[in-house]
Amino acid sequence: MIDLATPLALLLLPLPALAAMLLPAAPAAGAALAVPERIGQGILSGSAQGGAQVWRRRIAPWVVWILLVLALAGPRQLEPIPALKVSGRDLAIVLDLSGSMVRDDFFLDGAPITRLDAVQRVGAAFARRRAGDRVALIIFGSEAYYAAPFSFDTESIARRIETSVIGISGRATNISDGLGLALKRLETSDAASKVVILLSDGINNAGATNPRGVAGLAAELGIRVHTIALGPKDLTDSAPGENGVVDAATLRAVSELSGGTSFRVRTTEDLVAVTEALDRLEATDSDGLAAEVFAEFWVFPAALAAALCLWIAWRAE
């Protein structure tokens, strides 16, 4: 149903008539011309037959005025817009960008890919499915950085994941600082649910704190931490000093201390399964806030008024 944004604007419709009634008439200009009666009758007869002139001089200006007032009133129609699902959750994705993420020990469609490629493809798809959550991205290597603030724009978070590069945060693995920065941002949040998803493929070898201690702080703040241990080899079943192994035990302890869930990922298929499991754990099926969006129609009477003005000016030549 079409309504008006400013219906009081219609009170302007009689304004020209009121002006003609209240304002004094303009004095006649020029001198009178005396002509024979027969010629005068012919002139008057020709004027009476000039219907086009009557339309252009008297009716058309009124039509223009009505169209302009109608455009000013703002005809519009409310359009049904599906409500955005709002979960009331703040979710921080904490992504390991240490040097070991360049290892190409994952496979996709039979071809080897790096760990980073696997995380970018699967992680970006996961972020795009989080409509209704406020999502942030934190990356860490030797240092931790806030790559993207909390936002409902999950597409922008997904693009940040897809364009992440190794080296910008150093090549060591500072799990404690990455998790600590997420907790610092979530501590001041007033969201009903606060969640961290921490992905690492290595051993905490930088920073002054222990990941287990940071996990204890998460528990005190009521923040769940889900951890993903990424990599084919585990610290417990690898040779001493072997590179590229993940400390799954520490990541599992972090999740258990904070009330979250720990996942072990050895293949790309495992990583996809983990993101699907996280979707079930942190579902976004909740009612959102409806938005009132109007389709505006004022442009149509305004365009007709402009076209009619051009016609009047053209016929006056």
XYZ file of C-alpha atoms in Angstrom:
317
model
C 0.000 0.000 0.000
C 1.327 3.412 -1.003
C 1.420 6.162 1.638
C 3.023 9.584 1.983
C 6.188 10.380 3.908
C 5.083 14.009 4.461
C 1.304 14.202 4.004
C 1.147 17.755 5.406
C 2.844 18.909 2.204
C -0.544 18.524 0.455
C -1.671 21.677 2.308
C 0.422 23.595 -0.233
C -1.927 22.670 -3.109
C -4.226 25.755 -2.887
C -1.300 28.152 -2.373
C -1.289 29.607 -5.951
C -5.064 30.229 -5.821
C -4.758 31.957 -2.441
C -1.915 34.072 -3.779
C -4.011 35.124 -6.782
C -6.901 36.089 -4.504
C -4.943 37.967 -1.857
C -2.219 39.673 -3.867
C -3.098 42.805 -5.894
C -3.427 42.356 -9.618
C -0.547 43.540 -11.744
C -1.274 46.784 -13.578
C -1.952 46.488 -17.308
C 1.057 47.411 -19.400
C 0.985 49.262 -22.698
C -1.723 51.282 -24.451
C -5.105 50.112 -25.702
C -5.573 49.542 -29.406
C -8.821 50.660 -30.985
C -9.959 48.418 -33.851
C -13.165 48.095 -35.800
C -15.856 45.972 -34.188
C -15.760 43.297 -36.867
C -11.987 42.837 -36.558
C -12.206 42.732 -32.748
C -14.826 39.996 -32.917
C -12.496 37.992 -35.142
C -9.644 38.359 -32.697
C -11.834 37.287 -29.783
C -13.183 34.368 -31.787
C -9.644 33.199 -32.587
C -8.684 33.429 -28.920
C -11.694 31.365 -27.886
C -10.683 28.665 -30.327
C -7.118 28.484 -29.041
C -7.687 25.607 -26.629
C -3.979 24.710 -26.725
C -3.122 28.167 -25.433
C -5.645 27.837 -22.590
C -4.096 24.484 -21.611
C -0.550 25.849 -21.771
C -1.207 29.091 -19.932
C -3.817 28.109 -17.355
C -4.153 24.372 -16.882
C -0.570 23.142 -17.399
C 0.941 25.352 -14.627
C -1.631 23.939 -12.191
C -0.755 20.381 -13.223
C 2.953 21.159 -12.696
C 2.223 22.580 -9.249
C 0.146 19.523 -8.238
C 2.876 17.156 -9.416
C 5.577 19.071 -7.503
C 3.521 19.098 -4.288
C 2.865 15.370 -4.701
C 6.614 14.740 -5.122
C 7.282 16.835 -2.006
C 4.759 14.737 -0.054
C 6.938 11.697 -0.794
C 4.806 8.798 -2.062
C 6.357 5.512 -0.930
C 5.599 1.844 -0.320
C 6.847 -0.396 2.478
C 8.768 -3.360 1.090
C 9.004 -6.663 2.979
C 12.644 -7.255 3.948
C 13.656 -10.558 5.591
C 14.935 -9.928 9.105
C 18.635 -10.472 9.688
C 19.317 -13.331 12.051
C 20.960 -11.928 15.160
C 22.481 -14.455 17.542
C 23.651 -12.082 20.266
C 27.091 -13.699 19.981
C 30.532 -12.145 19.574
C 32.877 -14.607 17.885
C 36.630 -14.003 17.557
C 38.578 -16.080 15.039
C 42.212 -16.325 16.169
C 44.366 -17.543 13.279
C 47.953 -18.803 13.435
C 50.122 -17.223 10.702
C 53.473 -18.567 11.863
C 56.122 -19.785 9.448
C 55.026 -23.444 9.635
C 51.766 -22.574 7.851
C 53.670 -22.641 4.532
C 54.110 -26.433 4.744
C 52.322 -28.141 1.844
C 51.225 -31.294 3.657
C 47.503 -30.872 2.994
C 45.699 -32.043 -0.145
C 42.752 -30.692 -2.097
C 41.370 -32.598 -5.107
C 44.485 -34.751 -5.037
C 46.904 -31.810 -5.295
C 49.135 -30.675 -2.402
C 48.334 -27.297 -0.848
C 49.821 -25.396 2.050
C 48.225 -25.336 5.470
C 47.481 -21.661 4.971
C 45.657 -22.352 1.675
C 43.506 -24.970 3.397
C 42.667 -22.636 6.277
C 41.923 -19.725 3.957
C 39.500 -21.691 1.806
C 37.675 -23.460 4.602
C 37.929 -20.609 7.117
C 36.541 -18.023 4.698
C 33.558 -20.255 3.939
C 32.995 -20.712 7.683
C 33.050 -16.936 8.270
C 30.506 -16.354 5.512
C 28.100 -18.754 7.225
C 28.182 -16.780 10.481
C 25.437 -14.315 9.483
C 23.921 -13.027 12.719
C 27.179 -13.160 14.696
C 29.518 -10.248 15.241
C 32.796 -11.696 13.982
C 36.361 -10.427 14.456
C 39.680 -11.686 13.110
C 42.926 -11.813 15.101
C 46.152 -13.120 13.599
C 49.295 -14.085 15.424
C 52.838 -15.239 14.805
C 55.567 -13.789 16.969
C 53.075 -11.014 17.829
C 49.293 -10.795 17.789
C 47.371 -8.260 15.694
C 43.741 -7.215 15.449
C 43.132 -7.796 11.713
C 39.395 -6.965 11.642
C 37.093 -5.530 14.336
C 33.827 -7.124 15.426
C 31.307 -6.707 12.648
C 28.141 -8.221 11.211
C 29.814 -7.891 7.797
C 30.970 -11.494 7.602
C 31.910 -11.079 3.942
C 34.636 -8.580 4.854
C 35.972 -10.972 7.518
C 36.059 -13.787 4.954
C 38.024 -11.606 2.534
C 40.534 -10.765 5.271
C 41.067 -14.465 5.880
C 41.513 -15.114 2.155
C 44.127 -12.363 1.836
C 46.117 -13.160 5.011
C 49.848 -13.575 4.432
C 52.576 -15.199 6.476
C 55.304 -12.956 7.863
C 53.290 -9.860 8.721
C 53.072 -10.972 12.377
C 56.417 -12.768 12.556
C 57.219 -16.445 12.073
C 57.145 -17.764 15.660
C 54.023 -19.168 17.381
C 52.713 -16.955 20.171
C 49.438 -18.685 21.058
C 49.163 -16.911 24.409
C 49.211 -13.402 22.948
C 46.755 -14.319 20.183
C 44.273 -15.699 22.690
C 44.989 -12.907 25.165
C 44.205 -10.199 22.581
C 40.890 -11.891 21.803
C 40.001 -11.957 25.512
C 40.932 -8.295 25.871
C 38.503 -7.354 23.099
C 35.731 -9.625 24.372
C 36.081 -8.522 27.996
C 34.311 -5.235 27.291
C 31.659 -6.793 25.046
C 28.048 -6.850 26.245
C 27.126 -9.802 24.000
C 25.079 -12.599 25.550
C 27.559 -15.184 24.273
C 31.315 -14.760 23.790
C 33.274 -17.327 21.804
C 36.848 -17.699 20.554
C 37.891 -20.110 17.807
C 41.642 -20.613 18.066
C 43.521 -22.381 15.264
C 47.201 -23.244 15.534
C 49.553 -25.669 13.802
C 52.522 -25.398 16.151
C 53.904 -25.172 19.663
C 53.752 -22.042 21.783
C 57.349 -20.749 21.530
C 56.990 -16.992 22.040
C 55.500 -14.672 24.622
C 55.841 -14.487 28.377
C 52.635 -16.287 29.363
C 51.393 -19.864 29.173
C 48.309 -20.714 27.057
C 46.808 -22.664 29.955
C 46.970 -19.588 32.178
C 45.218 -17.493 29.525
C 42.557 -20.211 29.224
C 41.924 -19.891 32.966
C 41.285 -16.198 32.476
C 38.836 -17.020 29.664
C 36.921 -19.263 32.065
C 36.719 -16.448 34.625
C 35.367 -14.074 31.949
C 32.783 -16.590 30.737
C 34.366 -16.917 27.289
C 34.316 -20.302 25.553
C 37.417 -21.187 23.541
C 37.144 -23.828 20.816
C 40.579 -24.952 19.633
C 41.686 -26.518 16.356
C 45.004 -28.379 16.314
C 46.123 -28.348 12.679
C 48.754 -30.603 11.157
C 49.389 -34.268 10.284
C 51.862 -34.786 13.137
C 51.386 -34.356 16.876
C 53.986 -33.383 19.462
C 53.334 -36.585 21.410
C 54.000 -38.998 18.512
C 56.824 -37.223 16.656
C 60.591 -37.420 16.891
C 62.286 -35.033 19.367
C 63.056 -31.697 17.729
C 60.951 -32.442 14.643
C 59.570 -29.335 12.951
C 56.014 -28.710 11.845
C 54.295 -30.581 14.662
C 51.327 -29.294 16.645
C 50.908 -29.262 20.431
C 47.428 -30.769 20.463
C 47.568 -31.491 24.192
C 47.990 -27.821 25.104
C 45.209 -26.755 22.750
C 42.956 -29.437 24.206
C 43.694 -28.184 27.727
C 42.857 -24.615 26.657
C 39.428 -25.665 25.388
C 38.661 -27.840 28.407
C 39.615 -25.117 30.894
C 37.352 -22.571 29.182
C 34.389 -24.866 28.558
C 34.960 -25.177 24.842
C 35.611 -28.081 22.464
C 38.906 -29.259 21.004
C 39.296 -30.550 17.447
C 42.149 -32.432 15.797
C 42.668 -31.777 12.084
C 45.026 -33.823 9.925
C 43.451 -33.405 6.466
C 41.405 -30.892 4.519
C 38.372 -33.140 4.986
C 38.896 -32.977 8.760
C 39.009 -29.189 8.586
C 35.722 -29.026 6.683
C 34.122 -31.385 9.224
C 35.340 -29.198 12.084
C 33.748 -26.040 10.662
C 30.473 -27.909 10.226
C 30.686 -29.136 13.818
C 31.309 -25.567 15.000
C 28.243 -24.437 13.069
C 26.201 -26.910 15.088
C 27.843 -25.970 18.385
C 27.401 -22.238 17.833
C 24.156 -22.145 15.847
C 22.753 -18.831 14.573
C 19.068 -19.800 14.375
C 17.543 -16.922 16.294
C 15.107 -14.176 15.426
C 16.520 -10.949 14.141
C 15.387 -7.349 14.011
C 13.013 -6.402 11.201
C 13.966 -3.393 9.114
C 11.515 -0.946 7.531
C 12.662 -0.241 3.989
C 10.589 1.959 1.681
C 10.493 2.114 -2.113
C 10.402 5.834 -2.915
C 8.139 7.031 -5.789
C 8.577 10.816 -5.547
C 10.850 10.790 -8.573
C 7.959 9.952 -10.940
C 5.766 13.038 -10.302
C 8.892 15.170 -10.165
C 10.025 13.871 -13.567
C 6.547 14.469 -15.062
C 6.555 18.030 -13.707
C 9.980 18.672 -15.250
C 8.853 17.265 -18.621
C 5.701 19.405 -18.577
C 7.759 22.528 -17.793
C 9.957 21.813 -20.808
C 6.859 21.416 -22.978
C 5.428 24.742 -21.772
C 8.733 26.499 -22.504
C 8.935 24.916 -25.971
C 5.359 25.905 -26.908
C 5.956 29.459 -25.706
C 8.624 30.048 -28.368
